[in-house]
Tab-separated table of C-alpha atoms and ligand atoms in Angstrom:
chain	number	residue	atom	x	y	z
B	12	MET	CA	0.000	0.000	0.000
B	13	LYS	CA	1.286	3.430	-0.914
B	14	LYS	CA	0.913	6.407	1.425
B	15	ASN	CA	-0.469	9.525	-0.171
B	16	LEU	CA	0.940	12.799	1.094
B	17	LEU	CA	-1.315	15.608	-0.061
B	18	LEU	CA	0.627	18.777	-0.793
B	19	THR	CA	-2.213	19.955	-3.031
B	20	PRO	CA	-4.020	23.272	-2.515
B	21	GLY	CA	-7.270	21.558	-1.615
B	22	PRO	CA	-8.255	19.112	-0.561
B	23	THR	CA	-5.563	19.174	2.061
B	24	HIS	CA	-4.427	16.464	4.465
B	25	ILE	CA	-6.972	15.639	7.201
B	26	PRO	CA	-5.434	15.183	10.683
B	27	VAL	CA	-6.314	12.049	12.589
B	28	GLU	CA	-8.411	13.894	15.227
B	29	ILE	CA	-10.613	15.228	12.460
B	30	CYS	CA	-10.813	11.817	10.732
B	31	GLN	CA	-12.066	10.415	14.031
B	32	ALA	CA	-14.679	13.151	14.323
B	33	LEU	CA	-15.754	12.448	10.725
B	34	GLY	CA	-16.170	8.789	11.623
B	35	LYS	CA	-18.714	9.457	14.385
B	36	PRO	CA	-22.245	8.085	13.896
B	37	ILE	CA	-24.472	10.647	12.249
B	38	ILE	CA	-26.975	12.608	14.321
B	39	HIS	CA	-30.183	14.228	13.107
B	40	HIS	CA	-29.934	17.900	12.326
B	41	ARG	CA	-33.188	19.042	13.946
B	42	THR	CA	-31.973	18.182	17.440
B	43	PRO	CA	-30.517	20.103	20.395
B	44	GLN	CA	-27.222	18.169	19.916
B	45	PHE	CA	-26.772	19.427	16.366
B	46	GLN	CA	-27.917	22.915	17.319
B	47	GLU	CA	-25.222	22.942	19.996
B	48	ALA	CA	-22.584	21.826	17.475
B	49	LEU	CA	-23.741	24.442	14.963
B	50	LYS	CA	-23.589	27.211	17.556
B	51	GLU	CA	-20.013	26.295	18.413
B	52	VAL	CA	-19.102	26.054	14.731
B	53	ILE	CA	-20.441	29.536	14.010
B	54	GLU	CA	-18.479	31.038	16.910
B	55	GLY	CA	-15.321	29.258	15.728
B	56	LEU	CA	-15.841	30.409	12.152
B	57	GLN	CA	-16.316	33.987	13.357
B	58	TYR	CA	-12.897	33.701	14.989
B	59	VAL	CA	-11.241	32.475	11.780
B	60	PHE	CA	-13.065	34.978	9.535
B	61	GLN	CA	-12.301	37.687	12.141
B	62	THR	CA	-15.903	38.862	12.078
B	63	LYS	CA	-18.819	39.351	14.441
B	64	ASN	CA	-21.333	39.149	11.585
B	65	ASP	CA	-23.436	36.268	10.295
B	66	ILE	CA	-21.696	33.410	8.519
B	67	TYR	CA	-24.019	31.211	6.488
B	68	ILE	CA	-23.100	27.575	5.976
B	69	LEU	CA	-24.004	25.867	2.694
B	70	ALA	CA	-23.728	22.234	1.637
B	71	SER	CA	-21.675	22.829	-1.513
B	72	SER	CA	-18.115	23.189	-2.705
B	73	GLY	CA	-16.444	26.601	-2.650
B	74	THR	CA	-17.993	27.568	-5.985
B	75	GLY	CA	-21.461	27.238	-4.454
B	76	GLY	CA	-20.433	29.859	-1.882
B	77	MET	CA	-19.208	32.070	-4.736
B	78	GLU	CA	-22.519	31.613	-6.562
B	79	ALA	CA	-24.405	32.612	-3.397
B	80	ALA	CA	-22.215	35.723	-3.180
B	81	VAL	CA	-23.226	36.669	-6.728
B	82	CYS	CA	-26.960	35.968	-6.704
B	83	ASN	CA	-27.862	37.418	-3.288
B	84	PHE	CA	-26.720	41.022	-3.509
B	85	LEU	CA	-27.312	42.122	-7.097
B	86	SER	CA	-29.912	42.524	-9.819
B	87	ALA	CA	-29.782	41.718	-13.550
B	88	GLY	CA	-27.929	44.397	-15.514
B	89	ASP	CA	-25.917	45.597	-12.491
B	90	LYS	CA	-22.395	46.662	-13.280
B	91	VAL	CA	-19.649	44.935	-11.288
B	92	ILE	CA	-15.845	44.792	-11.296
B	93	THR	CA	-14.005	41.488	-11.575
B	94	VAL	CA	-10.274	40.819	-11.668
B	95	GLU	CA	-8.886	38.134	-13.938
B	96	GLY	CA	-5.365	37.207	-12.913
B	97	GLY	CA	-5.951	33.478	-12.745
B	98	LYS	CA	-8.539	30.735	-12.956
B	99	PHE	CA	-10.498	31.716	-9.870
B	100	GLY	CA	-10.675	35.392	-10.726
B	101	GLU	CA	-12.082	34.270	-14.080
B	102	ARG	CA	-14.682	32.255	-12.215
B	103	TRP	CA	-16.103	35.463	-10.741
B	104	THR	CA	-16.531	36.875	-14.252
B	105	GLU	CA	-18.163	33.657	-15.505
B	106	LEU	CA	-20.571	33.549	-12.564
B	107	CYS	CA	-21.480	37.219	-12.968
B	108	LYS	CA	-22.164	36.742	-16.667
B	109	ALA	CA	-24.265	33.646	-15.984
B	110	TYR	CA	-26.530	35.841	-13.826
B	111	GLY	CA	-26.824	38.650	-16.371
B	112	LEU	CA	-24.519	41.093	-14.582
B	113	ILE	CA	-22.214	43.387	-16.556
B	114	PRO	CA	-18.610	42.833	-15.487
B	115	GLU	CA	-15.941	45.478	-16.031
B	116	VAL	CA	-12.947	43.152	-16.154
B	117	ILE	CA	-9.455	44.102	-14.985
B	118	THR	CA	-7.027	41.730	-16.665
B	119	ILE	CA	-3.787	41.031	-14.832
B	120	GLU	CA	-0.822	39.019	-16.031
B	121	TRP	CA	-0.871	35.635	-14.269
B	122	GLY	CA	1.572	35.825	-11.362
B	123	LYS	CA	0.853	39.471	-10.580
B	124	ALA	CA	-1.755	41.027	-8.281
B	125	VAL	CA	-4.306	43.733	-8.959
B	126	LYS	CA	-3.452	47.084	-7.363
B	127	ALA	CA	-5.954	49.021	-5.278
B	128	GLU	CA	-5.327	52.036	-7.553
B	129	GLN	CA	-6.611	50.074	-10.563
B	130	ILE	CA	-9.847	49.350	-8.714
B	131	ALA	CA	-10.081	52.978	-7.557
B	132	GLU	CA	-9.629	54.246	-11.113
B	133	LEU	CA	-12.324	51.955	-12.502
B	134	LEU	CA	-14.713	52.822	-9.675
B	135	GLN	CA	-14.172	56.500	-10.396
B	136	LYS	CA	-14.964	56.019	-14.086
B	137	ASN	CA	-18.013	53.864	-13.302
B	138	ASN	CA	-19.829	55.272	-10.296
B	139	ASP	CA	-22.706	52.847	-10.937
B	140	VAL	CA	-20.625	49.786	-10.019
B	141	LYS	CA	-22.510	47.740	-7.426
B	142	ALA	CA	-19.871	45.187	-6.398
B	143	VAL	CA	-16.153	44.454	-6.642
B	144	PHE	CA	-15.112	40.802	-6.789
B	145	VAL	CA	-11.559	39.802	-5.834
B	146	THR	CA	-9.619	36.703	-4.782
B	147	LEU	CA	-7.639	36.595	-1.531
B	148	CYS	CA	-5.335	33.826	-2.694
B	149	GLU	CA	-5.372	33.032	-6.418
B	150	THR	CA	-4.731	29.298	-6.224
B	151	SER	CA	-3.858	28.944	-9.918
B	152	THR	CA	-0.884	31.328	-9.639
B	153	GLY	CA	0.147	31.460	-5.956
B	154	VAL	CA	-0.622	35.175	-5.635
B	155	THR	CA	-2.111	36.879	-2.566
B	156	THR	CA	-4.095	40.070	-3.142
B	157	ASP	CA	-3.803	43.099	-0.858
B	158	ILE	CA	-7.422	42.949	0.286
B	159	LYS	CA	-7.009	45.679	2.919
B	160	ALA	CA	-5.852	48.236	0.338
B	161	ILE	CA	-8.762	47.350	-1.953
B	162	ALA	CA	-11.261	47.437	0.928
B	163	ASP	CA	-10.004	50.923	1.856
B	164	VAL	CA	-11.029	52.056	-1.627
B	165	VAL	CA	-14.345	50.203	-1.887
B	166	LYS	CA	-15.617	51.170	1.574
B	167	GLU	CA	-15.698	54.828	0.466
B	168	THR	CA	-18.277	53.953	-2.209
B	169	ASP	CA	-21.754	52.374	-2.291
B	170	ALA	CA	-20.322	49.228	-3.893
B	171	ILE	CA	-19.718	46.114	-1.834
B	172	LEU	CA	-16.470	44.152	-1.725
B	173	ILE	CA	-16.863	40.406	-2.226
B	174	VAL	CA	-13.783	38.276	-1.515
B	175	ASP	CA	-13.118	34.692	-2.563
B	176	ALA	CA	-11.145	33.487	0.450
B	177	VAL	CA	-11.645	29.810	-0.421
B	178	SER	CA	-7.974	28.920	-0.323
B	179	GLY	CA	-6.580	31.784	1.767
B	180	LEU	CA	-8.738	31.827	4.881
B	181	GLY	CA	-6.979	30.630	8.024
B	182	VAL	CA	-3.711	30.522	6.072
B	183	VAL	CA	-2.999	34.203	5.457
B	184	ASP	CA	-4.430	37.127	7.397
B	185	MET	CA	-7.843	38.414	6.368
B	186	GLN	CA	-9.523	40.755	8.838
B	187	THR	CA	-13.067	40.695	7.523
B	188	ASP	CA	-14.507	43.300	9.916
B	189	ASN	CA	-11.450	45.514	10.502
B	190	TRP	CA	-10.781	45.852	6.800
B	191	ALA	CA	-14.487	46.212	5.867
B	192	VAL	CA	-14.823	43.175	3.621
B	193	ASP	CA	-18.585	43.029	2.952
B	194	VAL	CA	-18.894	39.412	1.808
B	195	ALA	CA	-16.251	36.716	2.313
B	196	VAL	CA	-16.495	33.188	0.940
B	197	SER	CA	-14.552	30.144	2.059
B	198	ALA	CA	-14.864	26.363	2.098
B	199	SER	CA	-14.106	23.315	4.199
B	200	HIS	CA	-11.336	21.583	2.251
B	201	LYS	CA	-8.331	23.925	2.422
B	202	GLY	CA	-7.362	25.839	5.556
B	203	PHE	CA	-10.002	23.957	7.569
B	204	MET	CA	-8.482	20.501	6.896
B	205	LEU	CA	-11.813	18.824	6.096
B	206	PRO	CA	-13.278	17.034	3.082
B	207	PRO	CA	-14.959	19.233	0.462
B	208	GLY	CA	-18.688	19.712	0.848
B	209	VAL	CA	-19.257	22.850	2.919
B	210	ALA	CA	-19.005	26.512	1.911
B	211	PHE	CA	-19.152	29.539	4.205
B	212	VAL	CA	-20.408	33.010	3.351
B	213	ALA	CA	-19.803	35.865	5.818
B	214	VAL	CA	-22.089	38.856	5.275
B	215	ASN	CA	-21.867	42.298	6.927
B	216	GLN	CA	-24.596	44.933	7.414
B	217	LYS	CA	-23.860	46.811	4.185
B	218	ALA	CA	-24.253	43.612	2.142
B	219	ALA	CA	-27.199	42.307	4.198
B	220	ALA	CA	-29.194	45.419	3.331
B	221	LEU	CA	-28.663	44.699	-0.373
B	222	MET	CA	-29.767	41.098	0.070
B	223	GLU	CA	-33.348	42.279	0.587
B	224	LYS	CA	-33.347	44.499	-2.512
B	225	ALA	CA	-31.537	42.177	-4.940
B	226	THR	CA	-33.757	40.698	-7.638
B	227	LEU	CA	-31.532	37.977	-9.112
B	228	PRO	CA	-33.229	34.548	-9.053
B	229	ARG	CA	-32.130	32.219	-6.249
B	230	TYR	CA	-33.565	29.305	-4.322
B	231	TYR	CA	-31.141	26.842	-2.723
B	232	PHE	CA	-28.535	29.596	-2.381
B	233	ASP	CA	-31.036	32.203	-1.129
B	234	LEU	CA	-29.215	33.555	1.929
B	235	ARG	CA	-32.390	35.239	3.171
B	236	LYS	CA	-33.498	31.723	4.135
B	237	SER	CA	-30.252	31.177	6.061
B	238	LYS	CA	-30.531	34.595	7.706
B	239	LYS	CA	-34.061	33.873	8.931
B	240	VAL	CA	-32.959	30.878	11.016
B	241	PHE	CA	-29.399	32.024	11.821
B	242	SER	CA	-30.074	33.128	15.392
B	243	LYS	CA	-31.527	29.745	16.463
B	244	PRO	CA	-29.050	28.603	14.959
B	245	ASP	CA	-30.422	26.417	12.176
B	246	THR	CA	-29.997	25.852	8.447
B	247	PRO	CA	-32.845	26.036	5.920
B	248	PHE	CA	-32.008	22.695	4.277
B	249	THR	CA	-30.304	19.494	5.406
B	250	PRO	CA	-26.748	20.572	6.261
B	251	ALA	CA	-23.617	18.474	5.678
B	252	ILE	CA	-24.009	17.172	9.236
B	253	GLY	CA	-20.856	15.031	9.405
B	254	ILE	CA	-18.576	17.784	8.139
B	255	ILE	CA	-20.124	20.408	10.416
B	256	VAL	CA	-19.691	18.210	13.482
B	257	ALA	CA	-16.060	17.526	12.509
B	258	LEU	CA	-15.508	21.222	11.803
B	259	ASN	CA	-15.616	21.805	15.544
B	260	GLU	CA	-12.540	19.616	15.867
B	261	SER	CA	-10.804	21.613	13.144
B	262	LEU	CA	-11.768	24.907	14.796
B	263	ARG	CA	-10.542	23.628	18.151
B	264	ILE	CA	-7.120	22.893	16.585
B	265	ILE	CA	-7.012	26.311	14.896
B	266	LYS	CA	-8.070	28.204	18.034
B	267	GLU	CA	-5.699	26.287	20.286
B	268	GLU	CA	-2.756	27.264	18.087
B	269	GLY	CA	-4.077	30.760	17.357
B	270	LEU	CA	-4.365	32.509	14.001
B	271	GLU	CA	-1.190	34.581	14.350
B	272	LYS	CA	0.899	31.513	15.051
B	273	ARG	CA	-0.642	29.628	12.152
B	274	PHE	CA	-0.018	32.488	9.713
B	275	ALA	CA	3.649	32.540	10.819
B	276	HIS	CA	3.849	28.743	10.438
B	277	PHE	CA	2.564	28.801	6.841
B	278	ALA	CA	4.833	31.753	6.020
B	279	ARG	CA	7.824	29.740	7.235
B	280	LEU	CA	6.849	26.685	5.163
B	281	ALA	CA	6.320	28.895	2.133
B	282	GLU	CA	9.689	30.600	2.525
B	283	ALA	CA	11.482	27.240	2.818
B	284	THR	CA	9.715	25.996	-0.330
B	285	ARG	CA	10.638	29.133	-2.266
B	286	LYS	CA	14.283	28.935	-1.192
B	287	ALA	CA	14.463	25.240	-2.092
B	288	ALA	CA	12.957	25.849	-5.543
B	289	LYS	CA	15.486	28.589	-6.267
B	290	ALA	CA	18.333	26.358	-5.056
B	291	LEU	CA	17.185	23.790	-7.631
B	292	GLY	CA	17.590	26.408	-10.343
B	293	LEU	CA	13.854	26.941	-10.711
B	294	SER	CA	11.985	30.219	-10.656
B	295	LEU	CA	8.700	31.185	-9.090
B	296	LEU	CA	5.623	32.229	-11.021
B	297	ALA	CA	4.368	34.914	-8.648
B	298	ASP	CA	6.026	38.291	-8.242
B	299	GLU	CA	7.946	38.637	-4.982
B	300	ALA	CA	5.706	41.515	-3.861
B	301	CYS	CA	2.473	39.493	-3.973
B	302	ILE	CA	3.732	35.957	-3.470
B	303	SER	CA	1.361	33.803	-1.435
B	304	ASN	CA	2.162	31.932	1.742
B	305	ALA	CA	-0.686	29.499	1.015
B	306	LEU	CA	0.980	27.809	-1.932
B	307	THR	CA	4.041	28.118	-4.141
B	308	ALA	CA	3.770	27.978	-7.921
B	309	ILE	CA	7.099	26.861	-9.373
B	310	LYS	CA	7.973	27.259	-13.043
B	311	LEU	CA	9.441	24.155	-14.644
B	312	PRO	CA	12.441	24.295	-16.982
B	313	GLU	CA	11.859	24.030	-20.748
B	314	GLY	CA	11.641	20.381	-21.746
B	315	ILE	CA	10.288	19.130	-18.409
B	316	ASP	CA	6.712	17.964	-18.811
B	317	GLY	CA	4.782	19.125	-15.745
B	318	GLY	CA	2.009	16.587	-16.268
B	319	LYS	CA	4.524	13.740	-16.275
B	320	LEU	CA	6.307	15.150	-13.210
B	321	VAL	CA	3.084	15.399	-11.168
B	322	LYS	CA	2.045	11.886	-12.226
B	323	LEU	CA	5.420	10.370	-11.345
B	324	MET	CA	5.490	12.075	-7.942
B	325	ARG	CA	1.974	10.873	-7.169
B	326	ASP	CA	1.785	7.426	-8.741
B	327	THR	CA	5.344	6.259	-8.103
B	328	TYR	CA	6.162	7.926	-4.792
B	329	GLY	CA	2.807	8.835	-3.239
B	330	ILE	CA	3.393	12.595	-3.090
B	331	SER	CA	0.570	14.692	-4.548
B	332	VAL	CA	1.322	18.195	-5.772
B	333	ALA	CA	-0.834	20.141	-8.227
B	334	GLY	CA	0.040	20.892	-11.832
B	335	GLY	CA	-0.684	24.054	-13.769
B	336	GLN	CA	-4.156	25.055	-14.931
B	337	ALA	CA	-5.286	26.497	-18.280
B	338	GLN	CA	-2.357	28.170	-20.085
B	339	LEU	CA	0.003	27.007	-17.336
B	340	LYS	CA	-0.872	23.334	-17.852
B	341	GLY	CA	2.347	21.300	-17.933
B	342	LYS	CA	4.441	24.398	-17.206
B	343	ILE	CA	4.305	24.767	-13.418
B	344	ILE	CA	3.752	22.764	-10.266
B	345	ARG	CA	1.991	24.070	-7.175
B	346	ILE	CA	2.990	22.990	-3.670
B	347	ALA	CA	0.542	23.902	-0.925
B	348	HIS	CA	1.347	24.968	2.604
B	349	MET	CA	-2.113	25.127	4.091
B	350	GLY	CA	-4.120	23.008	6.517
B	351	CYS	CA	-2.008	20.695	8.634
B	352	ILE	CA	1.153	20.567	6.528
B	353	ASP	CA	4.377	20.752	8.533
B	354	GLU	CA	8.114	21.146	8.068
B	355	TYR	CA	8.727	17.466	7.355
B	356	ASP	CA	5.921	17.278	4.799
B	357	ILE	CA	7.631	20.095	2.902
B	358	LEU	CA	11.046	18.414	3.166
B	359	THR	CA	9.540	15.154	1.913
B	360	GLY	CA	7.843	16.941	-0.973
B	361	ILE	CA	11.043	18.733	-1.994
B	362	SER	CA	13.049	15.532	-1.770
B	363	CYS	CA	10.567	13.772	-4.071
B	364	LEU	CA	10.549	16.735	-6.441
B	365	GLU	CA	14.340	16.486	-6.662
B	366	LYS	CA	14.212	12.784	-7.415
B	367	VAL	CA	11.696	13.188	-10.215
B	368	LEU	CA	13.335	16.315	-11.674
B	369	LYS	CA	16.594	14.358	-11.890
B	370	LYS	CA	14.795	11.478	-13.606
B	371	LEU	CA	13.334	13.877	-16.140
B	372	GLY	CA	16.755	15.319	-16.969
B	373	HIS	CA	16.982	18.592	-15.013
B	374	SER	CA	20.558	19.300	-14.005
B	375	PHE	CA	21.336	20.217	-10.363
B	376	LYS	CA	23.156	18.772	-7.357
B	377	LEU	CA	20.899	16.180	-5.748
B	378	GLY	CA	19.982	17.198	-2.198
B	379	VAL	CA	20.535	20.926	-2.629
B	380	GLY	CA	16.835	21.771	-2.356
B	381	VAL	CA	16.342	19.757	0.822
B	382	ALA	CA	19.564	21.132	2.343
B	383	THR	CA	18.513	24.704	1.605
B	384	ALA	CA	15.112	24.190	3.212
B	385	GLN	CA	16.709	22.429	6.202
B	386	GLU	CA	19.166	25.268	6.706
B	387	PHE	CA	16.347	27.782	6.581
B	388	PHE	CA	14.232	25.806	9.069
B	389	ASN	CA	17.182	25.384	11.441
B	390	GLY	CA	18.103	29.052	11.253
B	391	GLU	CA	14.523	30.039	12.046
B	392	GLU	CA	14.314	28.025	15.251
Q	410	PMP	N1	-11.601	29.856	-5.298
Q	410	PMP	C1	-10.348	29.475	-5.038
Q	410	PMP	C2	-9.329	30.529	-4.751
Q	410	PMP	C3	-10.017	28.125	-5.030
Q	410	PMP	O1	-8.771	27.742	-4.775
Q	410	PMP	C4	-11.016	27.167	-5.303
Q	410	PMP	C5	-10.710	25.694	-5.282
Q	410	PMP	N2	-9.550	25.324	-5.899
Q	410	PMP	C6	-12.304	27.629	-5.576
Q	410	PMP	C7	-12.555	28.977	-5.546
Q	410	PMP	C8	-13.403	26.704	-5.957
Q	410	PMP	O2	-13.718	25.846	-4.968
Q	410	PMP	P1	-14.408	24.435	-5.281
Q	410	PMP	O3	-13.518	23.692	-6.205
Q	410	PMP	O4	-14.501	23.882	-3.922
Q	410	PMP	O5	-15.738	24.729	-5.881
């Protein structure tokens, strides 16, 4: 039997305590026991989102949360701003178009981040913009967006700021309330170390007011239904009971360690990965200034087939990393440092990457990536 180390940016490895919680017999959701679990979950989520506002829980993948963020606050024909600097930024545009919204698209070179000034300029030119959609951590490129700077611009207008924090939440800092993020979306299978199946949507007062006026069609994702029963707390439809119950275990782990400490931990893993990649003669896709601590996108040398490399690492050695998406298919690999990944997972991943790179003909001194990461880790202690 082969072990499978997940260094993928979702789903991420599930710690044993959470596996045990997931294995518990199911309970019914209209019971005091589940209500108790849900109450605790909401409080824990508020800690991770850094908000005091409502967080609605949906049984869906992250994209379902994004869809809810589109269809609950807007009306057909509304003008919005989207930022396309990767696959998930593009998803905002696609969703907006599917609902008959009019996106003003800011196109960014993959590997770079949108600047707050670009948003400010577009908002100035289009004072009828109703919402700005951005991505905290663009998982296809390994870029983190400066959400605070963008929020500082958007909060001065009537538009709302909607942030896809599916892969960044709990991994890099996002202060939903302090920064005035109006709607934040995340999901269970990245920073929360759970299987996919649950999405979260945090909504502040400014956005909640729009929820009542919005005329876009919605049913399952109608957050007014969630809002109505939120204070009990309850969910309008059958929730993903098993994942919600296990989420309390995940939140306990996160709270016990503390957000600040976790952010520093992921930053350290990311820095070691970046240093190791450079030591192997590889370069990074994301610009230094906006590089993400949630995952590292590494460019592969000409002649190395990324698809083959990912397959060899996974199928021969049991180490899963992600390949490139869309135009980056075959050209990069992405190593995640989110969830419960630690120093030795990163060292193992780098060591396997070295082995396979060597096999595929890349020239470097075997061991130099691992040694560089080790030296960095030791120096940091
Ligand atoms: N946004 C980002 C930034 C993501 O990384 C992902 C998942 N890779 C999604 C949205 C979509 O989530 P899901 O695949 O769970 O629908």
